[in-house]
């Protein structure tokens, strides 16, 4: 879990994972990579969560290296200081259905070859809307879009999603990656923010690791339309990192 000054969201996330015994059974260690100055452990109830997780929770504080630096640190700790076969990269502001985490681990464990399992994005503002199922990048203009078979803005009250889909990458709001793959292809790029997950998905593919998404493996996240991040200061990182990619 990479975080920057969202302590309440992190506390809620840790509690939700702890409440589900079947999800908890597949978790070896939770790494919270904290780039900020406001920490979940300082909130009321924070110490109780630390006590409940015990040594299975590692709260790593570092200077603000952006989401890219936080996720790269999480990859490094999981691959080189942990024993788990997979790491699930999670945003701090997602609402997680713990069963989805367990399903991702089960699918990856049963796969005949190592795969990355992406969590689809549900719209946090409209909980029954599937915002993004499987994605790729149109390399002529470097714009995100649905992968073949992928869908956007689907009303799950009227349509049922039933198929595992191939994706070029999956954003790190929720993405399971084999730790063997991390040791093979390396850590995420030091982009600070933006496009690190895209670049990594394509690097995984180049290394022979497929990325798939699966119905029932998903998180609720703020949709792209509510983030005005192509006209503010983050536009620089969008442009620079696309050029590097």
XYZ file of C-alpha atoms in Angstrom, residues 81-225:
145
model
C 12.818 -8.848 2.150
C 9.734 -11.086 2.052
C 8.886 -14.697 1.312
C 5.592 -14.323 -0.580
C 5.308 -15.482 -4.215
C 3.212 -12.424 -5.131
C 2.848 -8.771 -4.197
C -0.470 -6.939 -4.569
C 0.101 -3.236 -5.258
C -2.714 -1.109 -3.829
C -3.562 2.588 -3.802
C -4.295 4.056 -0.402
C -7.691 5.521 -1.377
C -9.366 2.372 -2.713
C -12.247 0.521 -1.126
C -11.368 -3.163 -1.229
C -13.569 -6.236 -1.293
C -11.161 -8.630 0.484
C -12.581 -11.622 -1.405
C -11.234 -10.013 -4.586
C -7.701 -10.070 -3.182
C -8.085 -13.750 -2.330
C -9.393 -14.540 -5.831
C -6.395 -12.806 -7.427
C -4.026 -14.920 -5.330
C -5.925 -18.118 -6.167
C -5.953 -17.386 -9.922
C -2.226 -16.565 -9.962
C -1.447 -19.680 -7.913
C -3.346 -21.934 -10.330
C -1.928 -20.393 -13.508
C 0.337 -22.756 -15.484
C 2.763 -19.888 -16.169
C 3.450 -16.795 -14.030
C 0.908 -14.019 -14.641
C 0.037 -10.615 -13.268
C -3.590 -10.319 -12.155
C -5.082 -6.849 -12.392
C -7.978 -5.653 -10.310
C -10.704 -4.008 -12.356
C -11.834 -0.536 -11.299
C -15.324 0.071 -10.003
C -16.568 3.642 -9.744
C -16.448 4.738 -6.109
C -19.049 7.425 -6.860
C -21.384 4.868 -8.564
C -20.689 1.556 -6.830
C -22.423 -0.695 -9.393
C -20.607 0.829 -12.371
C -17.558 -0.934 -13.808
C -15.319 1.960 -14.819
C -12.443 0.009 -16.417
C -12.087 -3.723 -17.008
C -8.888 -4.192 -19.068
C -6.650 -1.542 -20.593
C -3.873 -0.863 -23.054
C -2.216 2.185 -24.596
C -2.709 3.360 -28.162
C 0.925 3.839 -29.055
C 0.289 6.411 -31.807
C -1.015 8.993 -29.348
C -0.096 7.323 -26.016
C -3.682 7.479 -24.765
C -5.212 4.953 -22.424
C -8.104 2.880 -23.713
C -9.854 -0.477 -23.381
C -7.902 -3.545 -24.427
C -9.588 -5.863 -26.977
C -12.646 -7.182 -25.183
C -12.274 -4.609 -22.430
C -15.106 -2.342 -21.420
C -15.636 1.045 -19.803
C -18.528 2.442 -17.770
C -20.641 -0.704 -17.657
C -23.775 -0.822 -15.503
C -23.379 -4.102 -13.634
C -27.052 -4.067 -12.725
C -27.894 -4.812 -16.355
C -24.784 -6.536 -17.714
C -22.783 -9.431 -16.332
C -19.033 -9.667 -16.860
C -17.920 -13.294 -17.098
C -14.548 -13.548 -18.855
C -10.891 -13.302 -17.949
C -9.405 -10.644 -20.233
C -5.897 -9.976 -21.491
C -4.627 -6.496 -20.690
C -1.434 -4.722 -21.687
C -1.090 -3.411 -18.144
C -3.155 -2.825 -15.040
C -3.018 0.338 -12.989
C -1.676 -0.007 -9.488
C -4.925 0.797 -7.746
C -4.851 -3.042 -7.465
C -2.437 -5.302 -9.302
C -0.892 -8.628 -8.289
C 2.630 -9.235 -9.616
C 4.755 -12.366 -9.060
C 7.820 -11.520 -6.986
C 9.870 -13.744 -9.335
C 8.852 -11.386 -12.151
C 10.025 -8.374 -10.137
C 13.397 -10.001 -9.596
C 13.490 -10.750 -13.327
C 12.407 -7.460 -14.936
C 13.324 -5.045 -12.134
C 11.529 -2.357 -10.162
C 9.174 0.358 -11.353
C 10.668 3.410 -13.075
C 11.498 6.498 -10.932
C 8.799 8.613 -12.570
C 7.630 10.231 -9.278
C 4.004 9.955 -10.488
C 2.110 8.877 -13.619
C 2.711 6.131 -16.172
C 4.923 3.922 -14.001
C 2.246 1.222 -13.982
C 1.803 1.483 -17.759
C 5.522 1.167 -18.440
C 5.808 -1.735 -16.030
C 2.955 -3.662 -17.617
C 4.598 -3.423 -21.024
C 7.962 -4.388 -19.522
C 6.344 -7.430 -17.928
C 4.900 -8.376 -21.325
C 8.306 -7.976 -22.949
C 9.677 -10.325 -20.279
C 7.028 -12.938 -21.108
C 4.550 -12.249 -18.289
C 0.901 -11.803 -19.258
C -1.405 -9.427 -17.429
C -5.023 -10.521 -17.099
C -8.087 -9.121 -15.382
C -10.910 -11.138 -13.940
C -14.482 -10.299 -12.887
C -14.743 -10.315 -9.115
C -11.191 -9.031 -8.688
C -11.801 -5.305 -8.354
C -11.642 -2.256 -6.116
C -13.709 0.901 -5.875
C -11.679 3.944 -6.895
C -12.277 7.552 -7.843
C -12.930 7.604 -11.615
C -10.620 9.378 -14.036
C -13.243 11.996 -14.905
